[in-house]
Amino acid sequence: GGSKAPSAAAAFNSVVEACARLGAADRAAAWFGEMQRAEVGPVGQQTYAALVQAGAEEGKAAGDEERVDAAGQVLEAMLRDGSAGVGPDPAVFIALIDAYARIGLVDRATLWLSRMKKAGLRPDRTAYSALINAHAKHCKATRDPGRIRDAEGLLREMAKEGVRPDKVAFTAVIDACAQCGVADRAEWWLGRMKKAGILPSVFTYNAVMNAYAKRGKISRDPRKIARAEGILRMMEEDKQAPDLISFNALVDAYSQIGDTDGVRRWMAEMERARIAPDESTYNMLLHGYARQAVESARETRDYGPYLKGAERTFEEMQDKGQRPDVYSFNSLIRASAVCGEAGRATKWLESMKALGIEPDTYTYSGMFDAFANARRL
């Protein structure tokens, strides 16, 4: 290398760098290939950096593993090049780590983080946060608790290295814990976030609250649901206004355990907060009444008040301008079926068709049960 005139090297460096800076990563790579074939050198540090950053950014935007790998190969060449003025650049490593993390290649992002540190460079908040977020997404997709430990380890490493974790990093860890059902761990990190002087967002609070609400409805444990309520109150104390997602998490939890009083209480809270219930809110209440009707039919046969409650909810839903869907009708048909009310179930099926809503397999299964139960009772 370096056998051509210095002016040729300067010209190639300028063209490659200009293409890269303008976002034309493919064009920059083509000129870089020409430069190598012509044995023109040295390649400038800024040229290498621009190539890596352009390729990483383009690969990240397109979700293209090959493009990001190509950017990594350029960085490998940069590290091997012993020419004067060529050396490691923190921004280049960070661009590559961020790209791999964003497209979900966590192991490769981790490898480049390690190489960055071995090169004597200090990863910044962007690199750590991107990698933590990637671990969190992987955890949510696979429910692999090992990824939570990896994300937590990086958050601790940030603090140890004197890099202050930001809202993105904390929220990623909290959301990963919440998605994997580790509600108490999510709440612990929420406390750490607040101690660090970072105000959690509504999304962050909702993640913790949803985790407790899901635990409560699955285990039918009112204490977990009460803990979810406590998180909402904490949100309010921190001057963060709960949104529709916040309230629906509690409405859903109470509906799943058949506590329609709890559902109604939180719907009243929604009204006070001037948040209108949506289709999902009413479907949750319908489900709660249907569940109570089913349980009463099996135990005491005193299911009438719950069927009427479901029907009143259906009317209220329409009065509020919320269009019923197949889920709404299936709740009503299922409750009528278990109670042996074949006539009621048939009425709901006819209403459903009149609204142009296509019955599904659950609808017809409910109708079959309605007539079978009516003959038995």
Tab-separated table of C-alpha atoms in Angstrom:
chain	number	residue	atom	x	y	z
A	1	GLY	CA	0.000	0.000	0.000
A	2	GLY	CA	0.977	3.630	-0.321
A	3	SER	CA	2.702	3.174	-3.732
A	4	LYS	CA	0.619	5.860	-5.436
A	5	ALA	CA	0.986	9.605	-5.080
A	6	PRO	CA	-0.277	11.108	-1.815
A	7	SER	CA	-2.747	13.214	-3.810
A	8	ALA	CA	-4.464	10.014	-5.047
A	9	ALA	CA	-4.896	8.800	-1.456
A	10	ALA	CA	-6.322	12.178	-0.444
A	11	ALA	CA	-8.733	12.115	-3.375
A	12	PHE	CA	-9.991	8.589	-2.612
A	13	ASN	CA	-10.335	9.393	1.101
A	14	SER	CA	-12.340	12.505	0.280
A	15	VAL	CA	-14.719	10.696	-2.090
A	16	VAL	CA	-15.274	7.720	0.230
A	17	GLU	CA	-15.824	9.959	3.232
A	18	ALA	CA	-18.171	12.306	1.329
A	19	CYS	CA	-20.357	9.405	0.133
A	20	ALA	CA	-20.476	7.952	3.638
A	21	ARG	CA	-21.335	11.292	5.275
A	22	LEU	CA	-24.184	11.764	2.755
A	23	GLY	CA	-25.642	8.393	3.756
A	24	ALA	CA	-24.697	6.631	0.511
A	25	ALA	CA	-23.108	3.660	2.288
A	26	ASP	CA	-23.127	1.381	-0.778
A	27	ARG	CA	-21.461	4.050	-2.915
A	28	ALA	CA	-18.864	4.685	-0.220
A	29	ALA	CA	-18.137	0.952	0.036
A	30	ALA	CA	-17.731	0.725	-3.745
A	31	TRP	CA	-15.171	3.552	-3.775
A	32	PHE	CA	-13.392	2.000	-0.791
A	33	GLY	CA	-13.117	-1.242	-2.787
A	34	GLU	CA	-11.658	0.707	-5.726
A	35	MET	CA	-9.165	2.329	-3.365
A	36	GLN	CA	-8.008	-1.070	-2.081
A	37	ARG	CA	-7.755	-2.591	-5.557
A	38	ALA	CA	-5.674	0.383	-6.716
A	39	GLU	CA	-3.449	-0.119	-3.651
A	40	VAL	CA	-3.851	3.519	-2.685
A	41	GLY	CA	-3.115	4.470	0.899
A	42	PRO	CA	-3.062	5.319	3.644
A	43	VAL	CA	-6.769	5.171	4.495
A	44	GLY	CA	-7.581	8.048	6.815
A	45	GLN	CA	-9.065	7.485	10.250
A	46	GLN	CA	-12.001	9.708	9.330
A	47	THR	CA	-12.586	7.635	6.184
A	48	TYR	CA	-12.705	4.399	8.186
A	49	ALA	CA	-14.948	6.031	10.787
A	50	ALA	CA	-17.354	7.411	8.193
A	51	LEU	CA	-17.573	4.019	6.454
A	52	VAL	CA	-18.315	2.145	9.675
A	53	GLN	CA	-20.851	4.678	10.901
A	54	ALA	CA	-22.668	4.905	7.546
A	55	GLY	CA	-22.825	1.122	7.147
A	56	ALA	CA	-23.929	0.596	10.739
A	57	GLU	CA	-26.632	3.264	10.472
A	58	GLU	CA	-27.957	1.899	7.173
A	59	GLY	CA	-27.921	-1.684	8.450
A	60	LYS	CA	-29.681	-0.640	11.640
A	61	ALA	CA	-32.400	1.235	9.744
A	62	ALA	CA	-32.989	-1.688	7.371
A	63	GLY	CA	-32.585	-4.401	9.995
A	64	ASP	CA	-29.914	-5.836	7.668
A	65	GLU	CA	-27.417	-8.108	9.414
A	66	GLU	CA	-25.102	-8.291	6.382
A	67	ARG	CA	-24.722	-4.513	6.196
A	68	VAL	CA	-23.848	-4.289	9.879
A	69	ASP	CA	-21.392	-7.187	9.511
A	70	ALA	CA	-19.775	-5.327	6.599
A	71	ALA	CA	-19.384	-2.272	8.839
A	72	GLY	CA	-17.763	-4.545	11.428
A	73	GLN	CA	-15.311	-5.825	8.829
A	74	VAL	CA	-14.291	-2.242	8.033
A	75	LEU	CA	-13.666	-1.637	11.731
A	76	GLU	CA	-11.561	-4.836	11.806
A	77	ALA	CA	-9.507	-3.400	8.918
A	78	MET	CA	-9.158	-0.108	10.745
A	79	LEU	CA	-7.788	-1.870	13.826
A	80	ARG	CA	-5.335	-3.899	11.742
A	81	ASP	CA	-4.085	-0.889	9.760
A	82	GLY	CA	-0.808	0.310	11.182
A	83	SER	CA	-0.677	3.450	9.035
A	84	ALA	CA	0.013	6.764	10.681
A	85	GLY	CA	-3.012	8.497	12.038
A	86	VAL	CA	-5.174	5.364	12.175
A	87	GLY	CA	-6.443	4.449	15.620
A	88	PRO	CA	-9.561	3.412	17.493
A	89	ASP	CA	-12.385	5.933	17.681
A	90	PRO	CA	-15.022	5.549	20.462
A	91	ALA	CA	-17.811	6.847	18.203
A	92	VAL	CA	-17.121	4.105	15.662
A	93	PHE	CA	-17.370	1.302	18.224
A	94	ILE	CA	-20.521	2.842	19.671
A	95	ALA	CA	-22.171	3.045	16.227
A	96	LEU	CA	-21.489	-0.649	15.623
A	97	ILE	CA	-22.617	-1.739	19.109
A	98	ASP	CA	-25.807	0.288	18.744
A	99	ALA	CA	-26.524	-1.188	15.293
A	100	TYR	CA	-26.061	-4.806	16.406
A	101	ALA	CA	-28.119	-4.173	19.537
A	102	ARG	CA	-30.978	-2.538	17.610
A	103	ILE	CA	-31.306	-5.452	15.180
A	104	GLY	CA	-31.301	-7.933	18.055
A	105	LEU	CA	-27.819	-9.450	17.630
A	106	VAL	CA	-27.027	-9.141	21.314
A	107	ASP	CA	-24.013	-11.460	21.378
A	108	ARG	CA	-22.221	-9.547	18.616
A	109	ALA	CA	-22.994	-6.236	20.297
A	110	THR	CA	-21.564	-7.649	23.546
A	111	LEU	CA	-18.428	-8.823	21.721
A	112	TRP	CA	-17.777	-5.337	20.323
A	113	LEU	CA	-18.399	-3.777	23.739
A	114	SER	CA	-15.705	-6.088	25.107
A	115	ARG	CA	-13.327	-5.221	22.263
A	116	MET	CA	-13.958	-1.539	22.830
A	117	LYS	CA	-12.907	-1.865	26.469
A	118	LYS	CA	-9.839	-3.933	25.510
A	119	ALA	CA	-8.850	-1.106	23.164
A	120	GLY	CA	-8.702	1.143	26.210
A	121	LEU	CA	-11.897	3.009	25.303
A	122	ARG	CA	-14.780	3.782	27.600
A	123	PRO	CA	-18.289	2.885	26.387
A	124	ASP	CA	-20.754	5.716	26.774
A	125	ARG	CA	-24.406	5.823	27.802
A	126	THR	CA	-25.591	5.195	24.224
A	127	ALA	CA	-23.653	1.928	23.928
A	128	TYR	CA	-24.737	0.619	27.335
A	129	SER	CA	-28.374	1.666	26.926
A	130	ALA	CA	-28.633	0.110	23.458
A	131	LEU	CA	-27.212	-3.187	24.716
A	132	ILE	CA	-29.388	-3.197	27.841
A	133	ASN	CA	-32.427	-2.540	25.660
A	134	ALA	CA	-31.444	-5.403	23.343
A	135	HIS	CA	-31.178	-7.825	26.284
A	136	ALA	CA	-34.563	-6.600	27.503
A	137	LYS	CA	-36.202	-7.168	24.096
A	138	HIS	CA	-34.678	-10.636	23.878
A	139	CYS	CA	-35.998	-11.389	27.359
A	140	LYS	CA	-39.499	-10.243	26.383
A	141	ALA	CA	-39.434	-12.379	23.231
A	142	THR	CA	-38.062	-15.547	24.854
A	143	ARG	CA	-39.049	-15.097	28.518
A	144	ASP	CA	-35.427	-16.019	29.265
A	145	PRO	CA	-34.613	-14.796	32.802
A	146	GLY	CA	-30.895	-15.083	32.007
A	147	ARG	CA	-31.217	-12.005	29.822
A	148	ILE	CA	-32.553	-10.080	32.822
A	149	ARG	CA	-29.345	-10.897	34.686
A	150	ASP	CA	-27.292	-9.725	31.686
A	151	ALA	CA	-29.230	-6.451	31.481
A	152	GLU	CA	-28.935	-5.895	35.243
A	153	GLY	CA	-25.210	-6.637	35.086
A	154	LEU	CA	-24.717	-3.970	32.421
A	155	LEU	CA	-26.697	-1.441	34.450
A	156	ARG	CA	-24.449	-2.093	37.444
A	157	GLU	CA	-21.364	-1.923	35.219
A	158	MET	CA	-22.459	1.507	33.988
A	159	ALA	CA	-22.571	2.816	37.542
A	160	LYS	CA	-19.207	1.201	38.346
A	161	GLU	CA	-17.602	2.832	35.289
A	162	GLY	CA	-18.988	6.231	36.255
A	163	VAL	CA	-21.502	6.298	33.399
A	164	ARG	CA	-24.785	7.536	34.826
A	165	PRO	CA	-27.678	5.277	33.727
A	166	ASP	CA	-30.470	7.164	32.002
A	167	LYS	CA	-34.229	6.723	31.808
A	168	VAL	CA	-33.879	4.438	28.754
A	169	ALA	CA	-31.525	2.025	30.535
A	170	PHE	CA	-33.580	1.802	33.733
A	171	THR	CA	-36.867	1.455	31.847
A	172	ALA	CA	-35.468	-1.333	29.657
A	173	VAL	CA	-34.446	-3.377	32.717
A	174	ILE	CA	-37.741	-2.694	34.487
A	175	ASP	CA	-39.764	-3.641	31.417
A	176	ALA	CA	-37.743	-6.856	30.945
A	177	CYS	CA	-38.389	-7.881	34.559
A	178	ALA	CA	-42.063	-7.028	34.173
A	179	GLN	CA	-42.472	-8.927	30.897
A	180	CYS	CA	-40.851	-12.008	32.408
A	181	GLY	CA	-43.256	-11.823	35.348
A	182	VAL	CA	-40.670	-10.832	37.959
A	183	ALA	CA	-42.842	-8.041	39.370
A	184	ASP	CA	-41.010	-7.580	42.672
A	185	ARG	CA	-37.684	-7.240	40.815
A	186	ALA	CA	-39.236	-4.666	38.471
A	187	GLU	CA	-40.423	-2.687	41.485
A	188	TRP	CA	-36.957	-2.886	43.087
A	189	TRP	CA	-35.381	-1.322	39.982
A	190	LEU	CA	-38.149	1.286	39.947
A	191	GLY	CA	-37.009	2.271	43.449
A	192	ARG	CA	-33.363	2.406	42.311
A	193	MET	CA	-34.362	4.617	39.388
A	194	LYS	CA	-36.081	7.083	41.707
A	195	LYS	CA	-33.108	7.060	44.117
A	196	ALA	CA	-30.881	7.972	41.168
A	197	GLY	CA	-33.008	11.089	40.748
A	198	ILE	CA	-34.637	9.929	37.510
A	199	LEU	CA	-38.400	10.356	37.332
A	200	PRO	CA	-40.033	7.239	35.870
A	201	SER	CA	-42.371	7.785	32.936
A	202	VAL	CA	-45.968	6.599	32.776
A	203	PHE	CA	-44.731	3.728	30.561
A	204	THR	CA	-42.292	2.642	33.285
A	205	TYR	CA	-44.945	2.693	36.000
A	206	ASN	CA	-47.374	0.858	33.721
A	207	ALA	CA	-44.820	-1.909	33.132
A	208	VAL	CA	-44.502	-2.593	36.881
A	209	MET	CA	-48.233	-2.275	37.451
A	210	ASN	CA	-49.036	-4.648	34.588
A	211	ALA	CA	-46.610	-7.215	36.002
A	212	TYR	CA	-48.368	-7.243	39.384
A	213	ALA	CA	-51.822	-7.181	37.765
A	214	LYS	CA	-50.962	-10.191	35.580
A	215	ARG	CA	-49.573	-12.086	38.565
A	216	GLY	CA	-52.749	-11.303	40.487
A	217	LYS	CA	-55.168	-12.446	37.806
A	218	ILE	CA	-53.212	-15.636	37.025
A	219	SER	CA	-52.830	-16.651	40.676
A	220	ARG	CA	-56.172	-15.074	41.665
A	221	ASP	CA	-54.245	-13.381	44.464
A	222	PRO	CA	-55.869	-10.080	45.545
A	223	ARG	CA	-52.605	-9.034	47.261
A	224	LYS	CA	-50.808	-8.828	43.925
A	225	ILE	CA	-53.634	-6.747	42.471
A	226	ALA	CA	-53.493	-4.513	45.554
A	227	ARG	CA	-49.766	-4.049	44.880
A	228	ALA	CA	-50.603	-2.972	41.330
A	229	GLU	CA	-53.004	-0.427	42.812
A	230	GLY	CA	-50.179	0.788	45.044
A	231	ILE	CA	-47.981	1.429	41.999
A	232	LEU	CA	-50.747	3.529	40.446
A	233	ARG	CA	-50.996	5.576	43.632
A	234	MET	CA	-47.211	5.999	43.607
A	235	MET	CA	-47.484	7.264	40.032
A	236	GLU	CA	-50.047	9.843	41.113
A	237	GLU	CA	-47.859	10.957	44.055
A	238	ASP	CA	-45.020	11.547	41.581
A	239	LYS	CA	-47.329	13.809	39.534
A	240	GLN	CA	-47.528	11.345	36.666
A	241	ALA	CA	-51.083	11.034	35.364
A	242	PRO	CA	-52.258	7.432	34.879
A	243	ASP	CA	-53.533	6.761	31.351
A	244	LEU	CA	-56.005	4.347	29.781
A	245	ILE	CA	-53.419	1.541	29.854
A	246	SER	CA	-52.885	2.092	33.595
A	247	PHE	CA	-56.569	1.803	34.438
A	248	ASN	CA	-57.262	-1.052	32.030
A	249	ALA	CA	-54.540	-3.136	33.694
A	250	LEU	CA	-56.488	-2.998	36.963
A	251	VAL	CA	-59.870	-3.405	35.274
A	252	ASP	CA	-58.565	-6.529	33.518
A	253	ALA	CA	-57.123	-8.004	36.717
A	254	TYR	CA	-60.414	-7.634	38.595
A	255	SER	CA	-62.476	-8.927	35.654
A	256	GLN	CA	-60.332	-12.060	35.383
A	257	ILE	CA	-60.999	-12.965	39.014
A	258	GLY	CA	-64.713	-12.188	38.570
A	259	ASP	CA	-64.750	-9.140	40.855
A	260	THR	CA	-67.102	-6.786	39.019
A	261	ASP	CA	-67.267	-4.459	42.024
A	262	GLY	CA	-63.518	-3.951	41.656
A	263	VAL	CA	-63.944	-3.318	37.936
A	264	ARG	CA	-66.699	-0.760	38.554
A	265	ARG	CA	-64.619	0.976	41.202
A	266	TRP	CA	-61.733	1.511	38.814
A	267	MET	CA	-64.033	2.567	36.001
A	268	ALA	CA	-65.355	5.241	38.370
A	269	GLU	CA	-61.740	6.289	39.015
A	270	MET	CA	-61.281	6.568	35.248
A	271	GLU	CA	-64.249	8.891	34.994
A	272	ARG	CA	-62.860	11.093	37.782
A	273	ALA	CA	-59.574	11.227	35.864
A	274	ARG	CA	-61.564	12.178	32.737
A	275	ILE	CA	-60.415	9.102	30.850
A	276	ALA	CA	-63.143	7.488	28.780
A	277	PRO	CA	-63.412	3.676	28.939
A	278	ASP	CA	-62.750	2.076	25.569
A	279	GLU	CA	-64.018	-1.089	23.911
A	280	SER	CA	-61.488	-3.188	25.850
A	281	THR	CA	-62.617	-1.734	29.186
A	282	TYR	CA	-66.239	-2.703	28.572
A	283	ASN	CA	-65.248	-6.136	27.268
A	284	MET	CA	-63.319	-6.702	30.492
A	285	LEU	CA	-66.397	-5.788	32.546
A	286	LEU	CA	-68.527	-8.084	30.378
A	287	HIS	CA	-66.035	-10.876	30.969
A	288	GLY	CA	-66.173	-10.244	34.725
A	289	TYR	CA	-69.980	-10.541	34.824
A	290	ALA	CA	-69.841	-13.599	32.577
A	291	ARG	CA	-67.321	-15.239	34.886
A	292	GLN	CA	-69.478	-14.518	37.941
A	293	ALA	CA	-72.522	-15.947	36.158
A	294	VAL	CA	-70.625	-19.114	35.244
A	295	GLU	CA	-69.341	-19.606	38.814
A	296	SER	CA	-72.803	-19.000	40.279
A	297	ALA	CA	-74.417	-21.421	37.800
A	298	ARG	CA	-72.023	-24.134	38.915
A	299	GLU	CA	-72.365	-23.462	42.636
A	300	THR	CA	-75.695	-21.888	43.700
A	301	ARG	CA	-77.690	-21.471	40.453
A	302	ASP	CA	-78.256	-17.825	41.464
A	303	TYR	CA	-76.787	-16.494	38.233
A	304	GLY	CA	-79.580	-14.113	37.256
A	305	PRO	CA	-78.103	-10.861	38.665
A	306	TYR	CA	-74.819	-11.478	36.844
A	307	LEU	CA	-76.424	-12.187	33.479
A	308	LYS	CA	-78.456	-9.002	33.880
A	309	GLY	CA	-75.290	-7.121	34.859
A	310	ALA	CA	-73.612	-8.323	31.652
A	311	GLU	CA	-76.609	-7.215	29.596
A	312	ARG	CA	-76.653	-3.786	31.253
A	313	THR	CA	-72.944	-3.458	30.480
A	314	PHE	CA	-73.629	-4.310	26.844
A	315	GLU	CA	-76.256	-1.557	26.660
A	316	GLU	CA	-73.961	0.903	28.446
A	317	MET	CA	-71.174	0.077	26.008
A	318	GLN	CA	-73.389	0.984	23.055
A	319	ASP	CA	-74.730	4.107	24.777
A	320	LYS	CA	-71.132	5.317	25.185
A	321	GLY	CA	-70.476	4.858	21.483
A	322	GLN	CA	-68.286	1.746	21.837
A	323	ARG	CA	-69.028	-0.876	19.188
A	324	PRO	CA	-69.297	-4.466	20.492
A	325	ASP	CA	-67.067	-7.044	18.815
A	326	VAL	CA	-66.942	-10.826	18.604
A	327	TYR	CA	-65.314	-10.952	22.061
A	328	SER	CA	-68.255	-9.016	23.564
A	329	PHE	CA	-70.843	-11.402	22.158
A	330	ASN	CA	-68.815	-14.503	22.990
A	331	SER	CA	-68.747	-13.464	26.671
A	332	LEU	CA	-72.553	-13.099	26.677
A	333	ILE	CA	-73.133	-16.334	24.757
A	334	ARG	CA	-70.708	-18.290	26.931
A	335	ALA	CA	-72.324	-17.077	30.153
A	336	SER	CA	-75.825	-17.868	28.804
A	337	ALA	CA	-74.620	-21.306	27.659
A	338	VAL	CA	-73.196	-22.392	31.017
A	339	CYS	CA	-76.381	-21.195	32.708
A	340	GLY	CA	-78.459	-23.313	30.301
A	341	GLU	CA	-80.139	-20.200	28.850
A	342	ALA	CA	-80.326	-21.401	25.239
A	343	GLY	CA	-82.933	-18.769	24.319
A	344	ARG	CA	-80.731	-15.981	25.622
A	345	ALA	CA	-77.701	-17.353	23.782
A	346	THR	CA	-79.715	-17.556	20.546
A	347	LYS	CA	-80.831	-13.932	20.959
A	348	TRP	CA	-77.208	-12.819	21.288
A	349	LEU	CA	-76.203	-14.813	18.224
A	350	GLU	CA	-78.945	-13.140	16.198
A	351	SER	CA	-77.943	-9.684	17.481
A	352	MET	CA	-74.367	-10.423	16.564
A	353	LYS	CA	-75.256	-11.325	12.992
A	354	ALA	CA	-77.558	-8.285	12.701
A	355	LEU	CA	-74.559	-6.056	13.445
A	356	GLY	CA	-72.549	-7.787	10.721
A	357	ILE	CA	-70.155	-9.451	13.175
A	358	GLU	CA	-68.949	-12.839	11.983
A	359	PRO	CA	-69.281	-15.644	14.597
A	360	ASP	CA	-66.113	-17.649	15.225
A	361	THR	CA	-65.436	-21.155	16.544
A	362	TYR	CA	-65.844	-19.970	20.156
A	363	THR	CA	-69.282	-18.574	19.296
A	364	TYR	CA	-70.528	-21.865	17.842
A	365	SER	CA	-68.929	-23.861	20.642
A	366	GLY	CA	-70.861	-21.683	23.094
A	367	MET	CA	-74.118	-22.265	21.215
A	368	PHE	CA	-73.555	-26.014	21.230
A	369	ASP	CA	-73.011	-25.920	24.998
A	370	ALA	CA	-76.122	-23.749	25.447
A	371	PHE	CA	-78.429	-26.337	23.929
A	372	ALA	CA	-76.607	-29.256	25.566
A	373	ASN	CA	-76.905	-27.640	29.006
A	374	ALA	CA	-80.535	-26.655	28.425
A	375	ARG	CA	-81.433	-30.333	27.890
A	376	ARG	CA	-79.593	-31.386	31.044
A	377	LEU	CA	-81.152	-28.726	33.320
